[in-house]
Tab-separated table of C-alpha atoms and ligand atoms in Angstrom:
chain	number	residue	atom	x	y	z
A	240	MET	CA	32.323	1.562	-9.446
A	241	ALA	CA	32.326	-0.256	-6.124
A	242	ALA	CA	29.747	-2.985	-5.652
A	243	ILE	CA	27.355	-1.864	-2.945
A	244	SER	CA	25.056	-4.104	-0.922
A	245	ALA	CA	22.552	-3.082	1.710
A	246	VAL	CA	21.854	-4.676	5.067
A	247	VAL	CA	18.440	-3.892	6.513
A	248	LEU	CA	17.938	-4.688	10.199
A	249	ALA	CA	14.470	-6.006	10.913
A	250	ALA	CA	14.724	-8.762	13.475
A	251	GLY	CA	13.077	-6.961	16.403
A	252	MET	CA	9.402	-7.542	17.287
A	253	GLY	CA	8.610	-3.892	17.974
A	254	THR	CA	6.863	-4.433	21.294
A	255	ARG	CA	5.675	-0.837	21.577
A	256	MET	CA	3.375	-1.427	18.612
A	257	LYS	CA	1.293	-3.614	20.997
A	258	SER	CA	0.531	-5.870	18.081
A	259	GLY	CA	0.445	-9.527	17.168
A	260	LEU	CA	2.110	-8.507	13.902
A	261	VAL	CA	5.843	-7.806	13.751
A	262	LYS	CA	6.487	-4.076	13.423
A	263	VAL	CA	8.080	-4.018	9.962
A	264	MET	CA	5.070	-5.821	8.410
A	265	HIS	CA	2.547	-3.135	9.394
A	266	PRO	CA	1.180	-1.625	6.185
A	267	LEU	CA	2.167	1.921	5.277
A	268	ALA	CA	0.375	3.501	2.312
A	269	GLY	CA	0.012	0.059	0.761
A	270	PRO	CA	3.079	-2.129	1.238
A	271	PRO	CA	4.491	-3.207	4.602
A	272	MET	CA	6.871	-0.776	6.348
A	273	ILE	CA	9.971	-2.793	5.416
A	274	ALA	CA	9.247	-2.359	1.688
A	275	TRP	CA	10.029	1.369	1.928
A	276	PRO	CA	13.660	1.281	3.124
A	277	VAL	CA	14.339	-1.706	0.844
A	278	ALA	CA	12.996	0.217	-2.166
A	279	ALA	CA	14.953	3.342	-1.161
A	280	ALA	CA	18.192	1.332	-0.979
A	281	LEU	CA	17.585	-0.395	-4.330
A	282	ASP	CA	16.609	2.900	-5.989
A	283	ALA	CA	19.802	4.439	-4.600
A	284	GLY	CA	21.821	2.010	-6.710
A	285	VAL	CA	22.438	-0.820	-4.271
A	286	ASP	CA	22.907	-4.137	-6.112
A	287	ALA	CA	21.608	-6.483	-3.429
A	288	CYS	CA	19.832	-6.331	-0.080
A	289	VAL	CA	20.253	-8.642	2.899
A	290	LEU	CA	17.359	-8.452	5.334
A	291	VAL	CA	18.093	-9.518	8.892
A	292	VAL	CA	14.898	-11.107	10.163
A	293	GLY	CA	13.929	-12.754	13.426
A	294	HIS	CA	10.427	-12.344	14.824
A	295	GLN	CA	7.944	-13.544	12.185
A	296	GLY	CA	10.798	-13.713	9.690
A	297	GLU	CA	8.706	-15.997	7.487
A	298	LYS	CA	6.210	-13.186	6.900
A	299	VAL	CA	8.995	-10.920	5.666
A	300	ARG	CA	10.422	-13.707	3.479
A	301	ASP	CA	6.988	-14.446	2.007
A	302	TYR	CA	6.428	-10.815	1.133
A	303	PHE	CA	9.699	-10.574	-0.825
A	304	ALA	CA	9.489	-14.078	-2.343
A	305	GLY	CA	10.717	-14.291	-5.932
A	306	ARG	CA	13.026	-11.275	-5.700
A	307	PRO	CA	16.565	-12.517	-6.485
A	308	GLU	CA	18.163	-9.227	-5.383
A	309	ILE	CA	16.883	-9.775	-1.832
A	310	ALA	CA	18.516	-12.281	0.521
A	311	PHE	CA	17.758	-13.095	4.142
A	312	ALA	CA	19.712	-13.762	7.302
A	313	THR	CA	18.045	-15.025	10.452
A	314	GLN	CA	18.961	-13.552	13.810
A	315	ALA	CA	17.217	-15.930	16.185
A	316	GLU	CA	17.998	-13.922	19.320
A	317	GLN	CA	18.201	-10.130	19.229
A	318	LEU	CA	21.576	-9.582	20.866
A	319	GLY	CA	22.084	-6.094	19.438
A	320	THR	CA	22.604	-4.222	16.182
A	321	GLY	CA	26.248	-5.369	15.922
A	322	HIS	CA	25.186	-8.989	16.259
A	323	ALA	CA	22.464	-8.441	13.657
A	324	VAL	CA	25.033	-7.160	11.137
A	325	ALA	CA	27.312	-10.099	11.945
A	326	CYS	CA	24.435	-12.428	11.005
A	327	ALA	CA	24.071	-10.657	7.649
A	328	LEU	CA	27.730	-10.750	6.586
A	329	PRO	CA	27.812	-14.350	5.270
A	330	GLU	CA	24.846	-13.546	2.996
A	331	LEU	CA	26.493	-10.559	1.268
A	332	PRO	CA	27.375	-11.148	-2.389
A	333	ALA	CA	31.082	-11.967	-2.707
A	334	ALA	CA	31.740	-8.913	-4.872
A	335	THR	CA	30.488	-6.442	-2.224
A	336	ASP	CA	32.969	-3.627	-1.497
A	337	THR	CA	30.736	-1.223	0.406
A	338	VAL	CA	27.835	-1.984	2.741
A	339	LEU	CA	24.921	0.391	3.330
A	340	ILE	CA	23.332	-0.454	6.681
A	341	LEU	CA	19.866	0.785	7.580
A	342	CYS	CA	16.861	-0.164	9.708
A	343	GLY	CA	13.579	-1.643	8.633
A	344	ASP	CA	11.621	0.825	10.741
A	345	THR	CA	12.766	4.105	9.120
A	346	PRO	CA	10.481	4.249	6.084
A	347	LEU	CA	10.921	7.946	5.317
A	348	LEU	CA	14.530	7.723	4.108
A	349	THR	CA	14.619	8.616	0.419
A	350	SER	CA	16.741	7.085	-2.308
A	351	GLY	CA	18.059	10.583	-3.040
A	352	THR	CA	19.457	10.939	0.472
A	353	LEU	CA	20.966	7.450	0.418
A	354	SER	CA	22.626	7.915	-2.961
A	355	ALA	CA	24.020	11.318	-1.895
A	356	MET	CA	25.424	9.687	1.246
A	357	LEU	CA	26.969	6.834	-0.782
A	358	ALA	CA	28.555	9.374	-3.133
A	359	ALA	CA	29.948	11.397	-0.208
A	360	HIS	CA	31.300	8.191	1.338
A	361	ALA	CA	33.036	7.121	-1.885
A	362	GLN	CA	34.522	10.563	-2.391
A	363	SER	CA	35.837	11.081	1.156
A	364	GLY	CA	37.706	7.808	1.327
A	365	ALA	CA	36.458	7.263	4.891
A	366	VAL	CA	36.180	3.648	5.979
A	367	LEU	CA	32.876	4.445	7.691
A	368	THR	CA	30.310	7.210	7.179
A	369	VAL	CA	27.528	7.659	9.744
A	370	MET	CA	24.339	9.529	8.937
A	371	THR	CA	23.598	12.060	11.665
A	372	ALA	CA	20.891	14.538	12.592
A	373	SER	CA	20.756	17.334	15.146
A	374	PHE	CA	17.797	17.414	17.484
A	375	ALA	CA	16.823	19.943	20.145
A	376	ASP	CA	15.825	16.916	22.200
A	377	PRO	CA	18.262	14.077	21.391
A	378	PHE	CA	16.932	11.779	24.136
A	379	GLY	CA	17.144	8.083	23.341
A	380	TYR	CA	19.536	8.314	20.424
A	381	GLY	CA	23.235	7.476	20.307
A	382	ARG	CA	25.318	10.674	20.542
A	383	ILE	CA	28.051	11.520	18.038
A	384	ILE	CA	31.385	12.282	19.730
A	385	LYS	CA	33.749	14.123	17.388
A	386	GLY	CA	37.399	15.163	17.589
A	387	ALA	CA	38.729	18.662	16.935
A	388	ASP	CA	39.228	17.716	13.255
A	389	GLY	CA	35.508	16.912	12.890
A	390	LYS	CA	36.086	13.164	12.522
A	391	VAL	CA	33.775	10.882	14.485
A	392	LEU	CA	35.610	9.284	17.420
A	393	ARG	CA	32.800	7.207	18.862
A	394	ILE	CA	29.053	6.904	19.363
A	395	THR	CA	27.669	6.656	22.883
A	396	GLU	CA	24.216	5.257	23.558
A	397	GLN	CA	21.802	7.205	25.780
A	398	LYS	CA	22.076	4.648	28.560
A	399	ASP	CA	25.888	4.686	28.529
A	400	ALA	CA	26.401	8.427	28.072
A	401	THR	CA	27.914	10.799	30.637
A	402	PRO	CA	25.987	14.030	31.431
A	403	GLU	CA	28.368	15.951	29.096
A	404	GLU	CA	27.768	13.468	26.287
A	405	ARG	CA	24.011	13.639	26.819
A	406	ALA	CA	24.197	17.385	26.138
A	407	ILE	CA	25.388	16.666	22.562
A	408	ARG	CA	22.594	17.206	20.070
A	409	GLU	CA	24.100	15.493	17.050
A	410	VAL	CA	22.764	11.943	17.034
A	411	ASN	CA	23.289	8.701	15.161
A	412	ALA	CA	20.532	8.182	12.610
A	413	GLY	CA	21.316	4.467	12.415
A	414	VAL	CA	22.353	4.564	8.729
A	415	TYR	CA	25.939	3.713	7.790
A	416	CYS	CA	28.156	3.334	4.713
A	417	VAL	CA	31.069	1.115	5.552
A	418	GLU	CA	33.835	-0.698	3.716
A	419	ARG	CA	33.132	-4.385	3.810
A	420	ALA	CA	36.611	-5.658	4.682
A	421	PHE	CA	36.799	-3.327	7.685
A	422	LEU	CA	33.241	-4.150	8.768
A	423	GLN	CA	34.014	-7.840	8.753
A	424	ARG	CA	37.089	-7.342	10.971
A	425	ALA	CA	35.400	-4.860	13.288
A	426	VAL	CA	32.188	-6.809	13.867
A	427	ALA	CA	34.204	-9.877	14.880
A	428	GLU	CA	35.817	-7.799	17.643
A	429	LEU	CA	32.598	-6.432	19.202
A	430	GLY	CA	31.885	-7.040	22.863
A	431	ASN	CA	28.735	-6.475	24.917
A	432	ASP	CA	30.139	-4.781	27.994
A	433	ASN	CA	27.646	-1.909	28.169
A	434	ALA	CA	24.493	-0.780	29.951
A	435	GLN	CA	22.222	-2.962	27.766
A	436	GLY	CA	24.503	-5.995	27.488
A	437	GLU	CA	24.106	-5.782	23.687
A	438	TYR	CA	26.576	-6.048	20.827
A	439	TYR	CA	26.442	-2.453	19.611
A	440	LEU	CA	27.146	-1.863	15.936
A	441	THR	CA	28.101	1.675	16.921
A	442	ASP	CA	31.269	0.372	18.615
A	443	VAL	CA	32.853	-0.235	15.191
A	444	VAL	CA	33.508	3.530	15.117
A	445	ARG	CA	36.016	3.195	17.946
A	446	GLN	CA	37.694	0.319	16.153
A	447	ALA	CA	38.139	2.431	13.027
A	448	GLY	CA	40.005	4.944	15.206
A	449	ALA	CA	42.122	2.191	16.766
A	450	GLU	CA	43.172	1.084	13.265
A	451	GLY	CA	43.971	4.684	12.313
A	452	LEU	CA	41.066	4.749	9.831
A	453	THR	CA	38.694	7.668	9.301
A	454	CYS	CA	35.046	7.794	10.283
A	455	LEU	CA	33.005	10.776	9.074
A	456	SER	CA	29.492	12.009	9.687
A	457	TYR	CA	26.936	12.686	6.954
A	458	PRO	CA	24.359	15.165	8.308
A	459	VAL	CA	20.962	14.340	6.818
A	460	PRO	CA	19.528	17.408	5.024
A	461	ASP	CA	16.008	16.833	6.367
A	462	ALA	CA	15.861	15.229	9.823
A	463	GLU	CA	12.262	14.113	9.231
A	464	GLU	CA	13.663	11.374	6.971
A	465	ILE	CA	15.184	9.471	9.853
A	466	THR	CA	11.970	9.275	11.889
A	467	GLY	CA	11.760	5.784	13.299
A	468	VAL	CA	8.455	4.028	13.907
A	469	ASN	CA	8.162	2.648	17.419
A	470	ASP	CA	4.433	2.897	18.128
A	471	ARG	CA	1.130	3.460	16.335
A	472	VAL	CA	1.289	7.208	16.841
A	473	GLN	CA	4.509	7.344	14.827
A	474	LEU	CA	3.055	4.850	12.356
A	475	ALA	CA	0.243	7.315	11.616
A	476	GLU	CA	2.636	10.273	11.391
A	477	VAL	CA	4.913	8.469	8.981
A	478	ALA	CA	1.943	7.286	6.898
A	479	ARG	CA	0.809	10.894	6.585
A	480	VAL	CA	4.226	11.952	5.285
A	481	LEU	CA	4.407	9.068	2.789
A	482	ARG	CA	0.890	9.818	1.543
A	483	SER	CA	1.627	13.490	1.135
A	484	ARG	CA	4.687	12.558	-0.964
A	485	ILE	CA	2.550	10.264	-3.141
A	486	ASN	CA	-0.126	12.936	-3.563
A	487	ARG	CA	2.446	15.597	-4.328
A	488	GLU	CA	4.001	13.487	-7.063
A	489	LEU	CA	0.570	12.867	-8.603
A	490	MET	CA	-0.359	16.562	-8.457
A	491	VAL	CA	2.965	17.551	-10.048
A	492	ALA	CA	2.137	15.044	-12.814
A	493	GLY	CA	-1.234	16.706	-13.498
A	494	VAL	CA	-3.815	15.256	-11.104
A	495	THR	CA	-6.122	17.718	-9.309
A	496	MET	CA	-6.836	17.066	-5.640
A	497	ILE	CA	-9.476	19.233	-3.989
A	498	ASP	CA	-7.971	18.564	-0.534
A	499	PRO	CA	-4.846	16.392	-0.781
A	500	GLN	CA	-4.605	15.879	2.970
A	501	ALA	CA	-7.851	13.946	2.856
A	502	VAL	CA	-6.923	11.627	-0.017
A	503	TYR	CA	-5.479	8.158	0.686
A	504	ILE	CA	-3.566	6.722	-2.244
A	505	ASP	CA	-1.262	3.712	-2.042
A	506	ARG	CA	2.209	3.550	-3.432
A	507	GLY	CA	2.102	2.138	-6.958
A	508	VAL	CA	-1.308	3.543	-7.928
A	509	SER	CA	-1.212	5.459	-11.195
A	510	ILE	CA	-3.570	8.304	-12.131
A	511	GLY	CA	-3.688	10.186	-15.445
A	512	ARG	CA	-3.615	13.927	-15.953
A	513	ASP	CA	-6.656	16.132	-15.542
A	514	THR	CA	-8.316	13.570	-13.311
A	515	VAL	CA	-9.948	15.209	-10.278
A	516	VAL	CA	-9.882	13.464	-6.906
A	517	TYR	CA	-12.286	14.683	-4.222
A	518	PRO	CA	-11.712	14.424	-0.445
A	519	GLY	CA	-12.209	11.187	1.442
A	520	VAL	CA	-11.193	9.012	-1.496
A	521	THR	CA	-9.163	5.816	-0.963
A	522	ILE	CA	-7.319	4.258	-3.917
A	523	THR	CA	-5.318	1.115	-3.233
A	524	GLY	CA	-3.399	-1.826	-4.647
A	525	THR	CA	-2.557	-1.987	-8.324
A	526	THR	CA	-5.200	0.535	-9.416
A	527	VAL	CA	-4.595	2.394	-12.658
A	528	ILE	CA	-6.854	5.375	-13.405
A	529	GLY	CA	-6.838	7.162	-16.751
A	530	GLU	CA	-7.078	10.805	-17.755
A	531	ARG	CA	-10.004	13.205	-17.239
A	532	CYS	CA	-11.738	11.018	-14.644
A	533	VAL	CA	-13.676	12.363	-11.681
A	534	ILE	CA	-13.459	10.434	-8.416
A	535	GLN	CA	-15.978	11.858	-5.993
A	536	GLN	CA	-16.183	11.923	-2.185
A	537	GLY	CA	-15.841	8.702	-0.301
A	538	ALA	CA	-15.109	6.477	-3.282
A	539	ILE	CA	-13.004	3.393	-2.510
A	540	ILE	CA	-11.146	1.915	-5.473
A	541	GLU	CA	-9.108	-1.255	-4.981
A	542	SER	CA	-6.799	-2.858	-7.581
A	543	SER	CA	-8.964	-1.785	-10.540
A	544	GLN	CA	-8.323	-0.590	-14.086
A	545	ILE	CA	-10.207	2.582	-14.913
A	546	ALA	CA	-9.927	4.082	-18.406
A	547	ASP	CA	-10.151	7.736	-19.459
A	548	GLY	CA	-13.169	9.939	-18.784
A	549	VAL	CA	-14.783	7.728	-16.147
A	550	VAL	CA	-16.875	9.280	-13.359
A	551	VAL	CA	-16.980	7.441	-10.031
A	552	LYS	CA	-19.645	9.189	-7.995
A	553	ALA	CA	-19.797	9.619	-4.230
A	554	GLY	CA	-19.672	6.599	-1.977
A	555	SER	CA	-19.004	4.002	-4.653
A	556	VAL	CA	-16.817	0.961	-4.019
A	557	VAL	CA	-14.883	-0.509	-6.953
A	558	GLU	CA	-12.974	-3.755	-6.307
A	559	GLU	CA	-10.791	-5.558	-8.857
A	560	ALA	CA	-12.935	-4.274	-11.698
A	561	VAL	CA	-12.123	-3.250	-15.264
A	562	VAL	CA	-13.858	-0.084	-16.399
A	563	HIS	CA	-13.568	1.251	-19.955
A	564	GLU	CA	-13.856	4.809	-21.317
A	565	GLU	CA	-16.568	7.280	-20.314
A	566	VAL	CA	-18.362	4.974	-17.903
A	567	SER	CA	-20.425	6.514	-15.106
A	568	ILE	CA	-20.573	4.711	-11.750
A	569	GLY	CA	-22.732	5.519	-8.725
A	570	PRO	CA	-23.428	7.297	-6.501
A	571	MET	CA	-23.217	4.426	-4.009
A	572	ALA	CA	-22.626	1.638	-6.499
A	573	HIS	CA	-20.612	-1.481	-5.719
A	574	LEU	CA	-18.514	-3.078	-8.437
A	575	ARG	CA	-17.073	-6.328	-7.120
A	576	ALA	CA	-14.278	-8.524	-8.449
A	577	GLY	CA	-14.633	-9.647	-12.043
A	578	SER	CA	-16.856	-6.788	-13.177
A	579	GLU	CA	-15.960	-5.474	-16.628
A	580	LEU	CA	-17.847	-2.446	-17.912
A	581	SER	CA	-17.435	-1.548	-21.590
A	582	ALA	CA	-17.296	2.024	-22.825
A	583	HIS	CA	-20.230	4.360	-22.082
A	584	VAL	CA	-21.876	1.995	-19.619
A	585	LYS	CA	-23.906	3.618	-16.845
A	586	ILE	CA	-24.164	2.001	-13.414
A	587	GLY	CA	-26.422	4.057	-11.153
A	588	ASN	CA	-27.154	4.233	-7.457
A	589	PHE	CA	-27.440	1.097	-5.344
A	590	VAL	CA	-26.365	-1.178	-8.164
A	591	GLU	CA	-24.115	-4.134	-7.310
A	592	THR	CA	-22.168	-6.055	-9.931
A	593	LYS	CA	-20.009	-9.170	-9.622
A	594	LYS	CA	-18.341	-11.373	-12.271
A	595	VAL	CA	-20.246	-9.620	-14.996
A	596	PHE	CA	-19.364	-8.359	-18.449
A	597	ILE	CA	-21.484	-5.435	-19.622
A	598	GLY	CA	-21.386	-4.392	-23.289
A	599	GLU	CA	-20.968	-0.923	-24.677
A	600	GLY	CA	-23.616	1.684	-23.862
A	601	SER	CA	-25.704	-0.529	-21.591
A	602	LYS	CA	-27.343	0.944	-18.499
A	603	ALA	CA	-28.377	-0.264	-15.062
A	604	SER	CA	-29.376	2.978	-13.457
A	605	HIS	CA	-31.018	2.006	-10.163
A	606	LEU	CA	-31.280	-0.632	-7.418
A	607	THR	CA	-30.047	-3.726	-9.185
A	608	TYR	CA	-27.941	-6.850	-8.642
A	609	LEU	CA	-26.046	-8.227	-11.626
A	610	GLY	CA	-23.889	-11.257	-10.817
A	611	ASP	CA	-22.440	-14.101	-12.920
A	612	ALA	CA	-23.807	-12.548	-16.087
A	613	THR	CA	-22.892	-11.549	-19.616
A	614	ILE	CA	-24.785	-8.542	-20.849
A	615	GLY	CA	-24.623	-7.281	-24.425
A	616	ARG	CA	-24.491	-3.751	-25.799
A	617	ASP	CA	-27.254	-1.126	-25.559
A	618	VAL	CA	-29.146	-3.126	-22.989
A	619	ASN	CA	-31.411	-1.311	-20.551
A	620	ILE	CA	-31.684	-2.933	-17.127
A	621	GLY	CA	-34.717	-1.553	-15.306
A	622	CYS	CA	-34.867	-0.486	-11.692
A	623	GLY	CA	-34.924	-3.363	-9.206
A	624	THR	CA	-33.660	-6.051	-11.573
A	625	ILE	CA	-32.057	-9.087	-9.958
A	626	THR	CA	-30.028	-11.866	-11.498
A	627	CYS	CA	-30.942	-14.770	-9.228
A	628	ASN	CA	-27.593	-16.491	-9.663
A	629	TYR	CA	-27.495	-18.754	-6.618
A	630	ASP	CA	-29.693	-21.765	-5.988
A	631	GLY	CA	-28.271	-22.364	-2.534
A	632	VAL	CA	-25.644	-24.789	-3.855
A	633	ARG	CA	-24.237	-23.478	-7.138
A	634	LYS	CA	-23.860	-20.215	-9.043
A	635	HIS	CA	-25.469	-19.990	-12.501
A	636	GLN	CA	-25.037	-17.703	-15.499
A	637	THR	CA	-27.437	-15.163	-16.937
A	638	ILE	CA	-26.959	-14.094	-20.542
A	639	ILE	CA	-28.688	-10.978	-21.842
A	640	GLU	CA	-27.996	-10.316	-25.505
A	641	ASP	CA	-27.659	-6.981	-27.327
A	642	GLU	CA	-30.419	-4.352	-27.282
A	643	VAL	CA	-32.602	-6.143	-24.757
A	644	PHE	CA	-34.931	-3.955	-22.679
A	645	VAL	CA	-35.436	-5.305	-19.166
A	646	GLY	CA	-38.319	-3.548	-17.418
A	647	SER	CA	-38.390	-2.679	-13.739
A	648	ASP	CA	-38.591	-5.268	-10.973
A	649	VAL	CA	-37.531	-8.235	-13.058
A	650	GLN	CA	-35.998	-11.403	-11.669
A	651	LEU	CA	-33.847	-13.490	-13.978
A	652	VAL	CA	-33.597	-16.980	-12.509
A	653	ALA	CA	-30.295	-18.378	-13.771
A	654	PRO	CA	-29.288	-20.251	-15.808
A	655	VAL	CA	-31.234	-18.297	-18.367
A	656	THR	CA	-30.678	-16.522	-21.686
A	657	VAL	CA	-32.601	-13.536	-22.999
A	658	GLY	CA	-32.283	-13.348	-26.800
A	659	ARG	CA	-31.279	-10.221	-28.657
A	660	ASN	CA	-33.706	-7.297	-28.965
A	661	SER	CA	-36.320	-8.832	-26.639
A	662	LEU	CA	-38.421	-6.972	-24.108
A	663	ILE	CA	-38.983	-8.239	-20.574
A	664	ALA	CA	-42.102	-6.673	-19.124
A	665	ALA	CA	-41.926	-4.998	-15.727
A	666	GLY	CA	-42.501	-7.350	-12.815
A	667	THR	CA	-41.624	-10.471	-14.799
A	668	THR	CA	-39.863	-13.460	-13.281
A	669	VAL	CA	-37.872	-14.995	-16.129
A	670	THR	CA	-37.428	-18.741	-15.595
A	671	LYS	CA	-37.214	-19.877	-19.244
A	672	ASN	CA	-34.969	-18.723	-22.071
A	673	VAL	CA	-36.459	-15.883	-24.117
A	674	PRO	CA	-36.036	-16.142	-27.911
A	675	PRO	CA	-34.743	-13.067	-29.809
A	676	ASP	CA	-37.194	-10.259	-30.694
A	677	SER	CA	-39.809	-11.509	-28.184
A	678	LEU	CA	-41.870	-10.074	-25.356
A	679	ALA	CA	-41.607	-12.011	-22.080
A	680	LEU	CA	-44.348	-11.371	-19.570
A	681	SER	CA	-45.107	-13.365	-16.422
A	682	ARG	CA	-47.461	-11.111	-14.493
A	683	VAL	CA	-50.702	-12.244	-12.846
A	684	PRO	CA	-53.486	-10.277	-14.579
A	685	GLN	CA	-54.650	-7.355	-12.450
A	686	VAL	CA	-58.102	-7.468	-10.886
A	687	ASN	CA	-59.864	-4.224	-9.867
A	688	LYS	CA	-62.696	-4.709	-7.324
A	689	GLU	CA	-64.624	-1.469	-7.570
A	690	GLY	CA	-66.047	-0.011	-4.359
A	691	TRP	CA	-64.230	-2.641	-2.251
A	692	LYS	CA	-62.607	-0.186	0.165
A	693	LYS	CA	-65.805	1.735	0.891
A	694	LYS	CA	-67.745	-1.458	1.578
A	695	LYS	CA	-65.065	-2.712	3.983
A	696	LYS	CA	-65.244	0.495	6.019
A	697	ALA	CA	-68.995	0.270	6.275
B	271	UD1	C1	20.241	2.410	17.421
B	271	UD1	C2	21.668	2.928	17.607
B	271	UD1	C3	21.609	4.377	18.078
B	271	UD1	C4	20.843	5.219	17.074
B	271	UD1	C5	19.468	4.611	16.833
B	271	UD1	C6	18.803	5.338	15.687
B	271	UD1	C7	22.953	0.986	18.303
B	271	UD1	C8	23.644	0.325	19.430
B	271	UD1	N1	22.343	2.126	18.588
B	271	UD1	O1	19.638	2.429	18.710
B	271	UD1	O2	22.933	4.886	18.190
B	271	UD1	O3	20.729	6.528	17.518
B	271	UD1	O4	19.566	3.221	16.472
B	271	UD1	O5	17.487	4.918	15.539
B	271	UD1	O6	23.000	0.503	17.193
B	271	UD1	N2	17.714	-4.882	15.513
B	271	UD1	C9	17.908	-6.177	15.096
B	271	UD1	N3	18.532	-7.037	15.936
B	271	UD1	C10	18.987	-6.664	17.166
B	271	UD1	C11	18.783	-5.342	17.580
B	271	UD1	C12	18.140	-4.477	16.730
B	271	UD1	O7	17.531	-6.554	13.989
B	271	UD1	O8	19.567	-7.514	17.847
B	271	UD1	C13	17.013	-3.968	14.603
B	271	UD1	C14	15.692	-3.514	15.181
B	271	UD1	O9	14.650	-4.367	14.749
B	271	UD1	C15	15.581	-2.122	14.600
B	271	UD1	C16	17.014	-1.656	14.458
B	271	UD1	O10	17.806	-2.818	14.481
B	271	UD1	O11	15.011	-2.132	13.309
B	271	UD1	C17	17.470	-0.686	15.544
B	271	UD1	O12	17.431	-1.338	16.782
B	271	UD1	P1	17.028	-0.588	18.108
B	271	UD1	O13	17.097	-1.517	19.249
B	271	UD1	O14	15.747	0.147	17.896
B	271	UD1	O15	18.232	0.473	18.222
B	271	UD1	P2	18.196	1.762	19.071
B	271	UD1	O16	18.232	1.417	20.515
B	271	UD1	O17	17.124	2.647	18.615
B	272	CA	CA1	17.183	-0.505	21.566
């Protein structure tokens, strides 16, 4: 089999995005835009990828750092797509026979389409295969000019096209399979005598003809795949398509979505079968969710591990947390980074956790802050409990051992340890360690002044 490398053009700024961030680094369902075409090329069987970067090239390089299959070429000045490919050529692996060229701003191309195109290219023996699409309104695209035998003779850009050429609806999608040796020769011959004064990659088609070599078109089965992103309107449209693909794949694999159009799941998130996802849910990063979970309205789950049978109730936010089997969270709970909830834990409404380990079966059902703490199993944390972890300078640890009962409205002033099986009376401020099996009580005795209210009125 021929060795295939990809060249991905991504040097342009993308001025129509009206952004301080280079176009290809705008996030799309998780990763930056450029990650999508790169993944599609690699999944299609390409051995290596050369990314042509220019504007904010260091951001693109940083994102792909540590990936040996991805190389970079810098195009300092954007002199055209032909010039961009010329910049990439020295970075291609020596063994490359065939080059797949695509753009960093067409994230909807699938690996299936690219591998079918590569197969068609290999089979036809053409020196160059151009992906094409037919549009009712082809404005702005390069037009495909074919001979009577159906071979592609040349591609004419919108700005250079005659009125007859502008009437052609078959357009250049900007994706090419081309034999490397020919590409190298042809790119060296490119000029910039055209309406935009650019080195057009598309002019290599004419050179193939001049050498008596064949250039064929590969009509894309679904024209939606070649949608380019130029502005934020297209960014949103493309994001919707990518998300609906992600959701579809999850549903096919056994996840129920009440209204999939209103569910926002990043690429790379995994969800087990028989889990039900309600509308308005956002699940991002490296999140893994198990089977038979329920994720209710408005939940936001970021880079968290959630085991089987967990219920995340409405409006809860879960960030970089580890949640074991059959835990119940929320409504409106906030698990922050470093929270680990053992099996059968219950975290109720308006409870916030941070850097806390909670043992099996323990409960904090209402209005509580648990931070920098280790909590044992079968502990009951009463309503309004606060771990006072911060003295204004440093954070301190609270340790609550197994089977402790913490009454309502308790403050635990860290560092402090509550020994196993103790009881903290409601309203207590715990400032000293509590030995096991004890009662801790720090309330001011209640005074009842009988008749006081009546006397005051009089
Ligand atoms: C190009 C094609 C056109 C095709 C269209 C499909 C040429 C001359 N024209 O036009 O036939 O219909 O794509 O979308 O190739 N880029 C660089 N360096 C440059 C110029 C561009 O890296 O010097 C990158 C851009 O960042 C972008 C891609 O190449 O990702 C395409 O460039 P763009 O200027 O948008 O090409 P089009 O004018 O759309
Ligand atoms: Ca252009």
